[in-house]
Tab-separated table of C-alpha atoms in Angstrom:
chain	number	residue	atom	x	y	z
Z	1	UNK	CA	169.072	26.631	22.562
Z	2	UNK	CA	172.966	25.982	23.294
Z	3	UNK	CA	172.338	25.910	26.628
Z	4	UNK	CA	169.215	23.041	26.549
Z	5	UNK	CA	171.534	21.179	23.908
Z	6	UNK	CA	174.471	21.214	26.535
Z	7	UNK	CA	171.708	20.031	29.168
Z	8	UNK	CA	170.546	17.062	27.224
Z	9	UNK	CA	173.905	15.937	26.204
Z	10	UNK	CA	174.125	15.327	29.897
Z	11	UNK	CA	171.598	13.318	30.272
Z	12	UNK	CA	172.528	8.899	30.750
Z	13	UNK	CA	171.072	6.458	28.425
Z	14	UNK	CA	168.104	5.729	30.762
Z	15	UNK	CA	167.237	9.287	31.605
Z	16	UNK	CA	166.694	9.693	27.916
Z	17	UNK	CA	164.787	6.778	27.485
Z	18	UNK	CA	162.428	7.425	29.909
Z	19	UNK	CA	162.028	11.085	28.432
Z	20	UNK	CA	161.567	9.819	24.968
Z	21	UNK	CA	158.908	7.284	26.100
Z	22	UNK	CA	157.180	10.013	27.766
Z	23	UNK	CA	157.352	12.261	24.511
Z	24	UNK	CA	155.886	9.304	22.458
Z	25	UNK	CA	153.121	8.663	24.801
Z	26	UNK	CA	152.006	12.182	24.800
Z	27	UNK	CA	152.189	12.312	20.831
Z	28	UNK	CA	150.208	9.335	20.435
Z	29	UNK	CA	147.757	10.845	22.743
Z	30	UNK	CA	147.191	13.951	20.485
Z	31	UNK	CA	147.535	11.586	17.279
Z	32	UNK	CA	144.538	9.655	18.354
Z	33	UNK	CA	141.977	12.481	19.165
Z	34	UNK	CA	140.604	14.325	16.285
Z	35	UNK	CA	140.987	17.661	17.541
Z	36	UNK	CA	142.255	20.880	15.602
Z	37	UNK	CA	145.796	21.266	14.512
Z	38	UNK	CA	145.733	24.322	16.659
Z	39	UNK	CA	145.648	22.286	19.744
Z	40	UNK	CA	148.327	20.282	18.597
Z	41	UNK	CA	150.882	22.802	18.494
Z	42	UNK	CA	149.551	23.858	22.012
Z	43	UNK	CA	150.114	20.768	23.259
Z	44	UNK	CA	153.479	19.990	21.710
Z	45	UNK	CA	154.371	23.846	23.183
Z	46	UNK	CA	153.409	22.470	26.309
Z	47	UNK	CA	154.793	19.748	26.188
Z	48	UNK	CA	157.987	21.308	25.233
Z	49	UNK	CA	157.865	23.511	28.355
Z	50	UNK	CA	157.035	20.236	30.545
Z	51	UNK	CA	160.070	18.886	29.711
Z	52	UNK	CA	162.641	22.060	29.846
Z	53	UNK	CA	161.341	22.247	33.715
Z	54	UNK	CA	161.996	18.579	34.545
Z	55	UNK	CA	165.817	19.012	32.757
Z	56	UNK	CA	165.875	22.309	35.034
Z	57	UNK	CA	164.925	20.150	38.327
Z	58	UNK	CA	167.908	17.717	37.285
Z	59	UNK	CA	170.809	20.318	36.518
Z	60	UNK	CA	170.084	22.807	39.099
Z	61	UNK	CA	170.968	22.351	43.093
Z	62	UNK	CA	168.838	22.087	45.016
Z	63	UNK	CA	168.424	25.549	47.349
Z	64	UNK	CA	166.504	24.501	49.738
Z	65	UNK	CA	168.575	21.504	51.496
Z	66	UNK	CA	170.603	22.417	54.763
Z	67	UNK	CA	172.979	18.985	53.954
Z	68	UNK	CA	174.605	17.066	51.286
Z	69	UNK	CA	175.122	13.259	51.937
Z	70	UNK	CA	177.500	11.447	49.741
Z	71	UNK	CA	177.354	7.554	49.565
Z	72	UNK	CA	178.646	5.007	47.480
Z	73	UNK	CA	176.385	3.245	45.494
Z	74	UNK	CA	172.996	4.466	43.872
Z	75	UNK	CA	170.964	1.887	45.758
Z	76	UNK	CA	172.078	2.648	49.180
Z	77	UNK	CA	171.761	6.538	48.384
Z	78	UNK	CA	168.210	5.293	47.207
Z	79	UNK	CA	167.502	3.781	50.906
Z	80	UNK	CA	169.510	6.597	52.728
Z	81	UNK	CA	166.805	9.286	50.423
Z	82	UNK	CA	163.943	7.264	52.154
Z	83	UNK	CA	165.236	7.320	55.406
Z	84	UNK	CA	166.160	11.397	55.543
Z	85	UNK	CA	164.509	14.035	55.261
Z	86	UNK	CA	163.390	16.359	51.856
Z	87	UNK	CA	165.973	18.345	53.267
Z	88	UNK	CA	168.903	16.373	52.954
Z	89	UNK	CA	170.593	16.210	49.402
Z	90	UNK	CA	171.542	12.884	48.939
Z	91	UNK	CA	174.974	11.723	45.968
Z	92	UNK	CA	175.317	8.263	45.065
Z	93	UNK	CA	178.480	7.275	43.952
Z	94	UNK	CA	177.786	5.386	40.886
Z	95	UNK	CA	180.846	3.032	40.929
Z	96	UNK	CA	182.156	-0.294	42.849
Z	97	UNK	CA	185.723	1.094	44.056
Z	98	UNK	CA	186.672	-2.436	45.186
Z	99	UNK	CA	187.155	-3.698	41.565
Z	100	UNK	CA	188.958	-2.113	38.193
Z	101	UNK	CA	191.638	0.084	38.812
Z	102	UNK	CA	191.644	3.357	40.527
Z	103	UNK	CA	194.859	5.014	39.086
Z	104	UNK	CA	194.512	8.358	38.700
Z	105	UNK	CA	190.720	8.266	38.604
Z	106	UNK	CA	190.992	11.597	39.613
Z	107	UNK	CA	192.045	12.325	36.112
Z	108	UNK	CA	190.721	12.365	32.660
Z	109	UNK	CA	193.181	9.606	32.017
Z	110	UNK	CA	192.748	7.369	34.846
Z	111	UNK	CA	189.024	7.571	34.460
Z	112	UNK	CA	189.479	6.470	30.920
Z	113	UNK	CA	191.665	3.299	32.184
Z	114	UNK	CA	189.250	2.398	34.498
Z	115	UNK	CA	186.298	2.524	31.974
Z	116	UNK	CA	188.148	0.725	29.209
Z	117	UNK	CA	188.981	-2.057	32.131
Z	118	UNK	CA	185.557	-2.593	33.224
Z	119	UNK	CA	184.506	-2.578	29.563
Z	120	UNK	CA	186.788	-5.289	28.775
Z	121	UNK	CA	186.399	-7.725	32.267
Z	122	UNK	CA	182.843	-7.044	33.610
Z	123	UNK	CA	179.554	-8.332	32.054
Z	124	UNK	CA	177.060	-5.370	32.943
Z	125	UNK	CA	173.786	-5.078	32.048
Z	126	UNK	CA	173.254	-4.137	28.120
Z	127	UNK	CA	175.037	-1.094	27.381
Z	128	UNK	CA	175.608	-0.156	30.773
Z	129	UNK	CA	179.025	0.771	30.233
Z	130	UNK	CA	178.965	2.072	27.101
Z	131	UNK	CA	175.892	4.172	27.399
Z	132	UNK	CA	175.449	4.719	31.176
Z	133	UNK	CA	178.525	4.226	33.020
Z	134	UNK	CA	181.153	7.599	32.057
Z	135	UNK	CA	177.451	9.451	31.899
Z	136	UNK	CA	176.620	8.477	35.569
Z	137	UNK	CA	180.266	9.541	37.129
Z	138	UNK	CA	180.371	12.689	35.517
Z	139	UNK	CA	177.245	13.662	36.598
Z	140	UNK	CA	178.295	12.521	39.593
Z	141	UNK	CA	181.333	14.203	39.430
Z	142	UNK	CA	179.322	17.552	38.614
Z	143	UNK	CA	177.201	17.379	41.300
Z	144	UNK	CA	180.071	17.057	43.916
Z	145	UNK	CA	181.585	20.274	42.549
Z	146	UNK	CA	178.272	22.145	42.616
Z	147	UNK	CA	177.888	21.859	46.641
Z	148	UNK	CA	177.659	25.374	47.609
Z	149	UNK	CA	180.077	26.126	50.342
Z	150	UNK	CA	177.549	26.918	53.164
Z	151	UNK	CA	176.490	23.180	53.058
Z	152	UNK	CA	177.962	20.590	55.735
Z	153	UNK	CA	178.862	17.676	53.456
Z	154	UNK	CA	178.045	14.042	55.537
Z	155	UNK	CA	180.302	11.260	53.826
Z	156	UNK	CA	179.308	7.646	54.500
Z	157	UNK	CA	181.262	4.762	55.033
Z	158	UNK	CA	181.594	1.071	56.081
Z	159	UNK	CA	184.403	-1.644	57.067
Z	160	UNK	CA	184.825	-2.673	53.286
Z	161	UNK	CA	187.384	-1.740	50.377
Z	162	UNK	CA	184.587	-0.113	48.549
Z	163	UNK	CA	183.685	2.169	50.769
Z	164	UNK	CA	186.865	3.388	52.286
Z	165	UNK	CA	188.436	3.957	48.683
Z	166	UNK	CA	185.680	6.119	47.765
Z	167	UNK	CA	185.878	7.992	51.190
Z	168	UNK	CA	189.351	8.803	50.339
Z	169	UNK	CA	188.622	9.552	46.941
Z	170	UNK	CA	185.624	11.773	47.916
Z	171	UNK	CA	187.281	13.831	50.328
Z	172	UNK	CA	190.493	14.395	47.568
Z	173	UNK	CA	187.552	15.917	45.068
Z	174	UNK	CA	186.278	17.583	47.892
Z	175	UNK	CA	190.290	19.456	48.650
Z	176	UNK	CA	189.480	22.961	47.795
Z	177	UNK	CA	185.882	23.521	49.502
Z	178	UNK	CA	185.847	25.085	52.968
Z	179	UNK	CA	182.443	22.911	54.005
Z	180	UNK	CA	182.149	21.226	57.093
Z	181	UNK	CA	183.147	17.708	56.470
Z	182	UNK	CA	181.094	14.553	58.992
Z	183	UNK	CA	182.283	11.079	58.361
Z	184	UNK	CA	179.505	8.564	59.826
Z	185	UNK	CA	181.088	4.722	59.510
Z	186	UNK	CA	177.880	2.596	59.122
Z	187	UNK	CA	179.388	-0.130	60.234
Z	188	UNK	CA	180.569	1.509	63.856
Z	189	UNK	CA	177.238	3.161	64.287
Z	190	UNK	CA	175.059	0.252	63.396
Z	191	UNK	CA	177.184	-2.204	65.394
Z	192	UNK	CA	176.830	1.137	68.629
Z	193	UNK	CA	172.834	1.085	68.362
Z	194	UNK	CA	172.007	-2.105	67.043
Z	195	UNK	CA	174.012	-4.765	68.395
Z	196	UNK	CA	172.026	-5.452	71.170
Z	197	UNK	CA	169.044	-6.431	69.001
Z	198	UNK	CA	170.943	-8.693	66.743
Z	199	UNK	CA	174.335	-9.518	67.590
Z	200	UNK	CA	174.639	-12.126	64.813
Z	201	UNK	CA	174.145	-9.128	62.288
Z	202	UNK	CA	177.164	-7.051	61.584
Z	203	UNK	CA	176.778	-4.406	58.682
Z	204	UNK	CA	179.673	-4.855	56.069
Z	205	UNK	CA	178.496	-2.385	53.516
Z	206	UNK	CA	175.798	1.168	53.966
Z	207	UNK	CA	173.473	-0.782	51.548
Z	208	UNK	CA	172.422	-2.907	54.116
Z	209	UNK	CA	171.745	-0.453	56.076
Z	210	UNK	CA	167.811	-0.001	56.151
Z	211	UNK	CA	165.918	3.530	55.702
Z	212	UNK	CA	164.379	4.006	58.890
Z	213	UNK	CA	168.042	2.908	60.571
Z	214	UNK	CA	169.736	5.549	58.422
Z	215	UNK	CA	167.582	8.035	59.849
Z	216	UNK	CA	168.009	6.790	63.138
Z	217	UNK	CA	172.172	6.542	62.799
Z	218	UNK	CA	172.179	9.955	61.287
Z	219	UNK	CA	170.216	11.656	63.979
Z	220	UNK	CA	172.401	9.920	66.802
Z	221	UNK	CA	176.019	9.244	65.605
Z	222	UNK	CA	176.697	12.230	63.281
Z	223	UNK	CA	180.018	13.729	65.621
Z	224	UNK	CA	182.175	16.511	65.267
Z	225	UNK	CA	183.796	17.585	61.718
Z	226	UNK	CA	186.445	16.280	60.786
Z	227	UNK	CA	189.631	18.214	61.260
Z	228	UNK	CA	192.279	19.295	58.622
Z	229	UNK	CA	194.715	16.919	60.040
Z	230	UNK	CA	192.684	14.141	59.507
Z	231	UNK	CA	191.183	15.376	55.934
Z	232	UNK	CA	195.010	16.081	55.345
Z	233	UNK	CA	195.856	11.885	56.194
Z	234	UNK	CA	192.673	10.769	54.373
Z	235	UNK	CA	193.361	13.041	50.963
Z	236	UNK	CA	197.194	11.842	51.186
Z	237	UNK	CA	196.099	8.624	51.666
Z	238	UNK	CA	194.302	9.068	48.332
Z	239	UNK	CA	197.293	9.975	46.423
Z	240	UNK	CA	199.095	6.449	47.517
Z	241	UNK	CA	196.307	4.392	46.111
Z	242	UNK	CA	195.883	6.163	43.173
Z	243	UNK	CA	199.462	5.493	42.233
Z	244	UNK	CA	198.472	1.733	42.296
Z	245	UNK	CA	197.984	-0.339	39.743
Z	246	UNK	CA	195.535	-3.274	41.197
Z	247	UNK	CA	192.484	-3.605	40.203
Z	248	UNK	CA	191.321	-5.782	43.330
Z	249	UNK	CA	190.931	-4.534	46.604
Z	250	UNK	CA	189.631	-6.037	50.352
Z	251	UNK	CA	189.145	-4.530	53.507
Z	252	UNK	CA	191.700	-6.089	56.149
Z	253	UNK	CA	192.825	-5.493	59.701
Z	254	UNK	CA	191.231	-1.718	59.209
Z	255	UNK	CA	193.139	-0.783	56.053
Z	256	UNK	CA	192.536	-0.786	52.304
Z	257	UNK	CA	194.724	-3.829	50.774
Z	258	UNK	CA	196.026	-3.743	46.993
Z	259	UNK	CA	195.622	-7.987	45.811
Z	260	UNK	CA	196.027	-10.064	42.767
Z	261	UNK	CA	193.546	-10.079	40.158
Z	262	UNK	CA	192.775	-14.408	41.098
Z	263	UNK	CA	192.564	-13.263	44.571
Z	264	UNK	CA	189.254	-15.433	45.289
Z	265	UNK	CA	190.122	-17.884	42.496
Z	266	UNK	CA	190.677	-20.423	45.056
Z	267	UNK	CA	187.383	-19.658	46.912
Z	268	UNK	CA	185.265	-20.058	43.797
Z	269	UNK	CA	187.215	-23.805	42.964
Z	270	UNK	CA	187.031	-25.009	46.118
Z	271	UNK	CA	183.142	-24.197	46.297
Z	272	UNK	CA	182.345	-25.516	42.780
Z	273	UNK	CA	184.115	-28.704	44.038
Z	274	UNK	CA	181.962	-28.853	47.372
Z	275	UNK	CA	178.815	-28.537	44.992
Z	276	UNK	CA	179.887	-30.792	42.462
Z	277	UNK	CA	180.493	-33.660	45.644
Z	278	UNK	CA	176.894	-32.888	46.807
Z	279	UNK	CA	175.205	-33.527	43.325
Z	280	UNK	CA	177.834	-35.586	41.338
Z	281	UNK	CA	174.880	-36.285	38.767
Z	282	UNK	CA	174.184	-32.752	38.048
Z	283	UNK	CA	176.009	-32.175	34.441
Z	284	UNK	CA	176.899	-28.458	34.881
Z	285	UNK	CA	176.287	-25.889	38.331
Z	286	UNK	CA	175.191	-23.120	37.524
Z	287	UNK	CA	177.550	-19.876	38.188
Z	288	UNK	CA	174.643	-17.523	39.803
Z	289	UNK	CA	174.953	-20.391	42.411
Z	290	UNK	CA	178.199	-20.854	42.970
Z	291	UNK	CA	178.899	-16.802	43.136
Z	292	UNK	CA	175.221	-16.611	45.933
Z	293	UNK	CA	177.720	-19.235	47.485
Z	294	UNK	CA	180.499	-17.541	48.089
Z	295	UNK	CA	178.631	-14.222	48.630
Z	296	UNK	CA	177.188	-15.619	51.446
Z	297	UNK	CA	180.704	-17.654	53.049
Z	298	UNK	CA	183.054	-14.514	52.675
Z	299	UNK	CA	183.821	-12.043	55.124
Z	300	UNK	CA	184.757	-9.627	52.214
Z	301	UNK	CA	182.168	-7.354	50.178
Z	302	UNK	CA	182.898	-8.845	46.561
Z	303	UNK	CA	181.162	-7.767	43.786
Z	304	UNK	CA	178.838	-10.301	42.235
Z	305	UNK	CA	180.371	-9.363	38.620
Z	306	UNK	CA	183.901	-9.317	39.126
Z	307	UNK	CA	183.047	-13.172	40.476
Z	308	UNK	CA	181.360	-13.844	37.371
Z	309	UNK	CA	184.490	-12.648	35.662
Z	310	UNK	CA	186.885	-14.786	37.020
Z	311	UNK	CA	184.310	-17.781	36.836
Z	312	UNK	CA	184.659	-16.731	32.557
Z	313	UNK	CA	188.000	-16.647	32.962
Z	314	UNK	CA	188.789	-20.324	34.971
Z	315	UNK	CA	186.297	-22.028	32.519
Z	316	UNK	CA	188.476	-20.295	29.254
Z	317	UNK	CA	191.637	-21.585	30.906
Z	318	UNK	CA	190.194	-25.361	31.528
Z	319	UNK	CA	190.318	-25.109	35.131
Z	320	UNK	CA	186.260	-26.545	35.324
């Protein structure tokens, strides 16, 4: 029983929503026919044992992969699972590592700092953050340490801040395991097999990166291992940034770039000002706009919310 307790108290806020919603459609089910109260308790039994396999299937690794893949982002490790093989165990990195601060995240403190920052700046969905968020990167966190040691561990990457922190903060977590380590650079590969077809296309982030293309990168631009020189450069490299206190980052001239907090302030006024001149009549524009705007104009991955946040915070000052 302490064992199934400790398993559910794992669990996020969704996974135990969709659980619950599964119980209560099942109970309904047995509510409605007019059967014997024998068959209740059989069902509820079974039910019971239903569920304890499904926890099982989310707590236990997975035996019968021959890799681990470790992304950043949950929808690009959905696309990358599409693309592989059953065989490949795929980690999404459920975090943004261009935003919020990354001091110490490798720490109980730091991790705290960074959720109490994004708590307080970034407008998720409804009790993402509170109910999800910590849930997710532990888990995350979990799974990471439970690679078993005979498993080569493929970490993905791409020319972007995002990416290349969590790379560096991946392979720090990753310090005391003897596995073979493979670093595949999306951006590299895709611009090696694809550029050809569509040389106005360059990939700045794994998520846009489609299925069949991971499958076809993977298969063709996987490499050596990395050695413990450059493991050694990458997990040192770690330890600078996480001494840092930004809590913006860009990608520039190949190297991760601490900047101030209004970094794109400037971007976001001068395109609500080139909107405003093309409609003076409209009375307000609307922020999902003006952030699709600048999404599309900027050579940098930003994060849709951390736009929204300093749109909040220029319309709280008076700037619009």
């Amino acid at each position: 029983m302490k064992k199934l307790h400790e398993t559910i108290e794992k669990l996020s806020g969704s996974e135990a929503k969709s659980l619950l919603l599964g119980i209560m459609y099942r109970l309904e089910s047995i509510e409605i026919e007019e059967d014997s109260q024998s068959r209740t308790v059989k069902e509820l039994l079974s039910l019971s044992e239903e569920l304890r396999d499904e926890l099982q299937k989310e707590t236990c690794y997975e035996v019968d992969r021959t890799a681990v893949h470790i992304i950043s982002g949950e929808s690009p490790a959905g696309s990358l699972r599409l693309g592989l093989s059953r065989d490949n165990q795929i980690i999404g990195f459920p975090d943004f590592f261009a935003e919020g601060p990354v001091w110490k995240i490798h720490t109980e403190e730091g991790c705290t700092i960074r959720y109490e920052w994004l708590r307080d700046h970034i407008n998720y969905e409804i009790d993402y953050i509170e109910e999800e968020y910590r849930s997710r990167f532990l888990k995350t966190l979990a799974a990471i340490e439970a690679i078993p040691t005979n498993m080569p561990i493929i970490l993905w990457t791409a020319e972007n801040a995002d990416e290349q922190v969590g790379l560096r903060y991946v392979l720090y977590l990753l310090r005391e395991k003897k596995n073979d380590l493979y670093v595949i650079n999306s951006t590299q590969a895709f611009q090696a097999i694809y550029t050809k077809e569509d040389a106005q296309f360059r990939v700045r982030h794994s998520g846009e990166v489609a299925s069949d293309q991971f499958k076809e990168i993977y298969q063709t631009k996987l490499g050596n291992s990395l050695t413990n020189e450059v493991k050694e450069i990458l997990q040192n490299e770690w330890l600078l940034l996480s001494e840092k206190e930004d809590v913006l980052r860009i990608w520039r001239n190949g190297s991760i770039q601490g900047v101030k907090e209004d970094h794109f302030d400037s971007m976001i006024i001068d395109t609500v000002r080139r909107l405003h001149a093309e409609d003076e009549t409209a009375a307000f524009i609307l922020a999902a706009r003006v952030i699709g705007e600048i999404l599309f104009q900027s050579e940098q991955l930003i994060g849709h919310n951390y736009l929204e946040y300093r749109i909040r915070y220029l319309v709280y000052n008076g700037t619009f």
